[in-house]
């Protein structure tokens, strides 16, 4: 419809309103979808006319159009459901549940189940999240506030919330003007014409004689009209400012299960200016966000609304333009990437296929990997033929995973290589994939469904997604030319991929098998790279046309148009220009043997530098994450490091180097996968062999004589002033840390046996040895605006209104011998626990027992949810077996046998597709989670004469490869791909008591360990060096310290989001949360890496040992 036709509709709407045709007005609003009448919508919501509310909405959006629409309909139907429950009209509530709310179960089955459970309550306000639900009128008003925010944020309502400003009776005025014009054209105009119809043009009847035309003013109407058609739009429109693109939810939540097309609004019509390539709006709900809508609150935090971009002061000093030094690589540099957290670690790929890891602060190569085919036999015949004809191969892309635990390299022939990076000079072969026919042009890491994956593209016109075992998850077809680059990204946990081809086509893909959602042309219609700013709010692309013309542009995501085109390119070059972004404010591109910089908000070039000469015509470049260092390639097979003043300070040489290369790294068995998927191949193709037991060897001061190889690089904050000797941080007084005690927690008759944070980080759950579970929650208030657990504010001991307790079945159980165990579902909805009796499944909102299973004997001793299926539970038993139990069908699917004593620990690795179990027999067993067959079994090293008793516990590092093994005698780190131990620490000196429990921090950078003398140790997770000791005097009162009973922590838990927050459960039943002082921000600093010597003396409690199968421990 043309713009004039659209305006005509508005004139008709005004006319209908003035003539009081109320129903017709709103029908036309809905049918034309040009104007959403918020006032009318409010009236119908307040009246509870839900049928009309949804009918009116349906003219503008459907339930599955996007996440905002989904939430609008969900809120309305939830309110309708709650009102039926409030009237005790169960029949109507069931009808709404089945007919209206069932659609949401497709996107969040757990939410639908919880809504269904409200039917079982006498008063739905017994549900904690609905406990503040008031009367119907108030509830509708609160919901309406939220609905208005959702509508205003929904891009489908853009430009539809404000009625245009019109003079009253504008349509009548136009008709009057037309009639006047017609009358003046009459051959025989009369002074007082009689207008009887508008269906035909006006003419006056012939007179007896000629008369001069007489202008007349025709009455508009004899009926009084209202002053105007009031503008009833929203106070502000979506996308009213530069930050509005943050509300764009580009794709559906990633899943390995394809989403049926009828469940997702796949494509909206592109709003594309005729002169500009267009980008499509394609949106879908984020499933997890719906769970939060069960709360009747005025807040709507999970939706990001447009907000003015904060301006900061910038200067040229913020750009790294000073040349710090040049480094010689030895071959043409083709790709570079800085480590995401260790800002002086640089990964470099070369034209000869070599990959090198540099510590640029030391100006040293830590490790270099010349190109080598790991397993030619598993390569495709096409690759074997290609490499046979031409053995030359170069690196097309190197990159780090977001957590820095993996590095990837793509090559110009078929292959990609993935390396695990445990630290120091260690690049471990992890995976080789014959990924594409021809060259692999780009490689990137992404995390659909919170699973780390690798995305690749190549000359075969395909984009592929692989998991870290080499299994191909997706194969995207649709490009008609080789795919040049990929840009995986996410918006509010929603994952998607942009891809560009050498013909200039840009496409966008969801993680499903439906196909591309976008097809448009890039500037220059040739090779283009796309990048987001660091905060993910702004999208840029850079490329070069076939005739050598360069383009650098910013995209308006919401409009699908180019927002600005940057200037400053003068010459044409053969090759492709590269660029990068930094600090959410600057762009840099390599062109004309220079580095050119732009302010993102200004199309004119800001400044440029030739880096003291020696740059190629189109240099490669890369910023570090901080933006204070810039690596740029040089013509003489090397690269230069440019720095800001802050960057220059970080590059100063320090006395204690952060890396040591004194031994050859242990290479785990690599995984080799062909590009052709084979459905019956196990995802774990590691070569697993039974190794001989580790023989004891002498250790001096807790450190064996072998050099370490797993040291991680230290950040600047961990580098002490070289004039100051490193000292162990010791917290011995309550004023040296933040501490909060859980109210109503102390119960000397029930020590805390197990302790968990909720996955959302807002609460703590403790299981006492008497089988009773207690839950504490932090509320959102002025002192704690985030609502997350904190040591600065005391939480509330939470119970449902019913007063129920979560108590395990302990009938006939000897509590002194029982082994409590507990596990929490991913969405915090259910907790599963046992204390010597049956396993109980509790609803976390009502504390009601949903079901019980696995009655003894044997008794359950450890519980773990399957990482991909909450219905599958691994249950360790007292009789040393492990039961794989399906809750849904109430059936034990497999029974695993391999231990000699009770099971004390279970840990799943989704990357390796394995389950690792530990037992009181000091054994570790590795099981395939595809077949449940045992792959390997090893015995942990115990001190000489120590019987294999006590609990051995296991927990995976965030990389899902390294494994923390804790026992009262040690902390150990294993490489789970081979079950080789790579590091060990034994109690000594200030921490000489037995270990009671240990856990990784949420980012796996720290390990928290508790000891039977009351001490808490904070260790560096990679080196197992002690960085901080928290004495019992820091968290226990003097009265307790002087008491007759020794009080110490039995268990420790780490906050899921705050790496420096821990909670301890003590033998007296109390639970305490600790954090460093806000002025400190962390628990001490990492000790220097100096082979066991600190400032000239032997290291003691801060040191660890490292072993190989031929070494021995005392």
JSON list of N, CA and C in Angstrom, two decimals, residues 358-389:
[
{"chain": "A", "resi": 358, "resn": "UNK", "atom": "N", "xyz": [52.78, -16.81, 21.22]},
{"chain": "A", "resi": 358, "resn": "UNK", "atom": "CA", "xyz": [53.77, -15.84, 21.69]},
{"chain": "A", "resi": 358, "resn": "UNK", "atom": "C", "xyz": [53.36, -15.28, 23.05]},
{"chain": "A", "resi": 359, "resn": "UNK", "atom": "N", "xyz": [54.33, -15.11, 23.94]},
{"chain": "A", "resi": 359, "resn": "UNK", "atom": "CA", "xyz": [54.17, -14.25, 25.11]},
{"chain": "A", "resi": 359, "resn": "UNK", "atom": "C", "xyz": [54.89, -12.97, 24.74]},
{"chain": "A", "resi": 360, "resn": "UNK", "atom": "N", "xyz": [54.13, -11.98, 24.28]},
{"chain": "A", "resi": 360, "resn": "UNK", "atom": "CA", "xyz": [54.78, -10.80, 23.72]},
{"chain": "A", "resi": 360, "resn": "UNK", "atom": "C", "xyz": [55.43, -9.94, 24.80]},
{"chain": "A", "resi": 361, "resn": "UNK", "atom": "N", "xyz": [55.00, -10.09, 26.04]},
{"chain": "A", "resi": 361, "resn": "UNK", "atom": "CA", "xyz": [55.66, -9.33, 27.11]},
{"chain": "A", "resi": 361, "resn": "UNK", "atom": "C", "xyz": [57.11, -9.78, 27.23]},
{"chain": "A", "resi": 362, "resn": "UNK", "atom": "N", "xyz": [57.34, -11.10, 27.02]},
{"chain": "A", "resi": 362, "resn": "UNK", "atom": "CA", "xyz": [58.70, -11.63, 27.08]},
{"chain": "A", "resi": 362, "resn": "UNK", "atom": "C", "xyz": [59.37, -11.64, 25.71]},
{"chain": "A", "resi": 363, "resn": "UNK", "atom": "N", "xyz": [58.58, -11.32, 24.67]},
{"chain": "A", "resi": 363, "resn": "UNK", "atom": "CA", "xyz": [59.06, -11.37, 23.28]},
{"chain": "A", "resi": 363, "resn": "UNK", "atom": "C", "xyz": [59.58, -12.77, 22.94]},
{"chain": "A", "resi": 364, "resn": "UNK", "atom": "N", "xyz": [58.87, -13.77, 23.43]},
{"chain": "A", "resi": 364, "resn": "UNK", "atom": "CA", "xyz": [59.29, -15.16, 23.24]},
{"chain": "A", "resi": 364, "resn": "UNK", "atom": "C", "xyz": [58.19, -15.99, 22.62]},
{"chain": "A", "resi": 365, "resn": "UNK", "atom": "N", "xyz": [58.62, -16.96, 21.78]},
{"chain": "A", "resi": 365, "resn": "UNK", "atom": "CA", "xyz": [57.70, -17.99, 21.31]},
{"chain": "A", "resi": 365, "resn": "UNK", "atom": "C", "xyz": [57.59, -19.04, 22.41]},
{"chain": "A", "resi": 366, "resn": "UNK", "atom": "N", "xyz": [56.40, -19.24, 22.92]},
{"chain": "A", "resi": 366, "resn": "UNK", "atom": "CA", "xyz": [56.22, -20.27, 23.95]},
{"chain": "A", "resi": 366, "resn": "UNK", "atom": "C", "xyz": [56.17, -21.66, 23.35]},
{"chain": "A", "resi": 367, "resn": "UNK", "atom": "N", "xyz": [55.48, -21.77, 22.22]},
{"chain": "A", "resi": 367, "resn": "UNK", "atom": "CA", "xyz": [55.40, -23.05, 21.54]},
{"chain": "A", "resi": 367, "resn": "UNK", "atom": "C", "xyz": [55.05, -22.78, 20.08]},
{"chain": "A", "resi": 368, "resn": "UNK", "atom": "N", "xyz": [55.58, -23.60, 19.22]},
{"chain": "A", "resi": 368, "resn": "UNK", "atom": "CA", "xyz": [55.31, -23.46, 17.80]},
{"chain": "A", "resi": 368, "resn": "UNK", "atom": "C", "xyz": [54.95, -24.82, 17.23]},
{"chain": "A", "resi": 369, "resn": "UNK", "atom": "N", "xyz": [53.93, -24.87, 16.39]},
{"chain": "A", "resi": 369, "resn": "UNK", "atom": "CA", "xyz": [53.45, -26.12, 15.81]},
{"chain": "A", "resi": 369, "resn": "UNK", "atom": "C", "xyz": [53.50, -26.03, 14.28]},
{"chain": "A", "resi": 370, "resn": "UNK", "atom": "N", "xyz": [54.55, -26.56, 13.65]},
{"chain": "A", "resi": 370, "resn": "UNK", "atom": "CA", "xyz": [54.56, -26.62, 12.19]},
{"chain": "A", "resi": 370, "resn": "UNK", "atom": "C", "xyz": [53.39, -27.47, 11.70]},
{"chain": "A", "resi": 371, "resn": "UNK", "atom": "N", "xyz": [52.91, -27.19, 10.50]},
{"chain": "A", "resi": 371, "resn": "UNK", "atom": "CA", "xyz": [51.77, -27.95, 10.02]},
{"chain": "A", "resi": 371, "resn": "UNK", "atom": "C", "xyz": [52.13, -29.43, 9.86]},
{"chain": "A", "resi": 372, "resn": "UNK", "atom": "N", "xyz": [51.23, -30.25, 10.36]},
{"chain": "A", "resi": 372, "resn": "UNK", "atom": "CA", "xyz": [51.42, -31.69, 10.27]},
{"chain": "A", "resi": 372, "resn": "UNK", "atom": "C", "xyz": [50.05, -32.34, 10.23]},
{"chain": "A", "resi": 373, "resn": "UNK", "atom": "N", "xyz": [49.88, -33.28, 9.33]},
{"chain": "A", "resi": 373, "resn": "UNK", "atom": "CA", "xyz": [48.63, -34.05, 9.29]},
{"chain": "A", "resi": 373, "resn": "UNK", "atom": "C", "xyz": [48.69, -35.09, 10.41]},
{"chain": "A", "resi": 374, "resn": "UNK", "atom": "N", "xyz": [47.74, -35.04, 11.31]},
{"chain": "A", "resi": 374, "resn": "UNK", "atom": "CA", "xyz": [47.81, -35.91, 12.49]},
{"chain": "A", "resi": 374, "resn": "UNK", "atom": "C", "xyz": [47.52, -37.36, 12.15]},
{"chain": "A", "resi": 375, "resn": "UNK", "atom": "N", "xyz": [46.61, -37.58, 11.21]},
{"chain": "A", "resi": 375, "resn": "UNK", "atom": "CA", "xyz": [46.27, -38.97, 10.86]},
{"chain": "A", "resi": 375, "resn": "UNK", "atom": "C", "xyz": [45.78, -39.00, 9.42]},
{"chain": "A", "resi": 376, "resn": "UNK", "atom": "N", "xyz": [46.70, -39.22, 8.49]},
{"chain": "A", "resi": 376, "resn": "UNK", "atom": "CA", "xyz": [46.36, -39.21, 7.07]},
{"chain": "A", "resi": 376, "resn": "UNK", "atom": "C", "xyz": [45.34, -40.28, 6.72]},
{"chain": "A", "resi": 377, "resn": "UNK", "atom": "N", "xyz": [45.37, -41.41, 7.42]},
{"chain": "A", "resi": 377, "resn": "UNK", "atom": "CA", "xyz": [44.49, -42.53, 7.08]},
{"chain": "A", "resi": 377, "resn": "UNK", "atom": "C", "xyz": [43.02, -42.17, 7.22]},
{"chain": "A", "resi": 378, "resn": "UNK", "atom": "N", "xyz": [42.72, -41.25, 8.10]},
{"chain": "A", "resi": 378, "resn": "UNK", "atom": "CA", "xyz": [41.31, -40.89, 8.32]},
{"chain": "A", "resi": 378, "resn": "UNK", "atom": "C", "xyz": [40.87, -39.71, 7.48]},
{"chain": "A", "resi": 379, "resn": "UNK", "atom": "N", "xyz": [41.79, -39.14, 6.70]},
{"chain": "A", "resi": 379, "resn": "UNK", "atom": "CA", "xyz": [41.43, -38.02, 5.84]},
{"chain": "A", "resi": 379, "resn": "UNK", "atom": "C", "xyz": [40.69, -38.51, 4.61]},
{"chain": "A", "resi": 380, "resn": "UNK", "atom": "N", "xyz": [39.89, -37.64, 4.04]},
{"chain": "A", "resi": 380, "resn": "UNK", "atom": "CA", "xyz": [39.12, -38.01, 2.86]},
{"chain": "A", "resi": 380, "resn": "UNK", "atom": "C", "xyz": [40.05, -38.23, 1.67]},
{"chain": "A", "resi": 381, "resn": "UNK", "atom": "N", "xyz": [39.57, -38.97, 0.70]},
{"chain": "A", "resi": 381, "resn": "UNK", "atom": "CA", "xyz": [40.36, -39.23, -0.51]},
{"chain": "A", "resi": 381, "resn": "UNK", "atom": "C", "xyz": [40.61, -37.93, -1.27]},
{"chain": "A", "resi": 382, "resn": "UNK", "atom": "N", "xyz": [39.63, -37.02, -1.21]},
{"chain": "A", "resi": 382, "resn": "UNK", "atom": "CA", "xyz": [39.80, -35.74, -1.90]},
{"chain": "A", "resi": 382, "resn": "UNK", "atom": "C", "xyz": [40.96, -34.96, -1.31]},
{"chain": "A", "resi": 383, "resn": "UNK", "atom": "N", "xyz": [41.08, -34.99, 0.01]},
{"chain": "A", "resi": 383, "resn": "UNK", "atom": "CA", "xyz": [42.20, -34.27, 0.64]},
{"chain": "A", "resi": 383, "resn": "UNK", "atom": "C", "xyz": [43.51, -34.96, 0.32]},
{"chain": "A", "resi": 384, "resn": "UNK", "atom": "N", "xyz": [43.54, -36.26, 0.39]},
{"chain": "A", "resi": 384, "resn": "UNK", "atom": "CA", "xyz": [44.78, -36.99, 0.09]},
{"chain": "A", "resi": 384, "resn": "UNK", "atom": "C", "xyz": [45.24, -36.70, -1.33]},
{"chain": "A", "resi": 385, "resn": "UNK", "atom": "N", "xyz": [44.27, -36.59, -2.25]},
{"chain": "A", "resi": 385, "resn": "UNK", "atom": "CA", "xyz": [44.64, -36.27, -3.63]},
{"chain": "A", "resi": 385, "resn": "UNK", "atom": "C", "xyz": [45.15, -34.84, -3.74]},
{"chain": "A", "resi": 386, "resn": "UNK", "atom": "N", "xyz": [44.49, -33.91, -3.03]},
{"chain": "A", "resi": 386, "resn": "UNK", "atom": "CA", "xyz": [44.89, -32.51, -3.11]},
{"chain": "A", "resi": 386, "resn": "UNK", "atom": "C", "xyz": [46.27, -32.30, -2.51]},
{"chain": "A", "resi": 387, "resn": "UNK", "atom": "N", "xyz": [46.54, -32.89, -1.37]},
{"chain": "A", "resi": 387, "resn": "UNK", "atom": "CA", "xyz": [47.83, -32.70, -0.71]},
{"chain": "A", "resi": 387, "resn": "UNK", "atom": "C", "xyz": [48.93, -33.43, -1.46]},
{"chain": "A", "resi": 388, "resn": "UNK", "atom": "N", "xyz": [48.54, -34.48, -2.20]},
{"chain": "A", "resi": 388, "resn": "UNK", "atom": "CA", "xyz": [49.53, -35.20, -3.00]},
{"chain": "A", "resi": 388, "resn": "UNK", "atom": "C", "xyz": [50.02, -34.38, -4.17]},
{"chain": "A", "resi": 389, "resn": "UNK", "atom": "N", "xyz": [49.11, -33.59, -4.74]},
{"chain": "A", "resi": 389, "resn": "UNK", "atom": "CA", "xyz": [49.48, -32.75, -5.88]},
{"chain": "A", "resi": 389, "resn": "UNK", "atom": "C", "xyz": [50.25, -31.51, -5.45]}
]
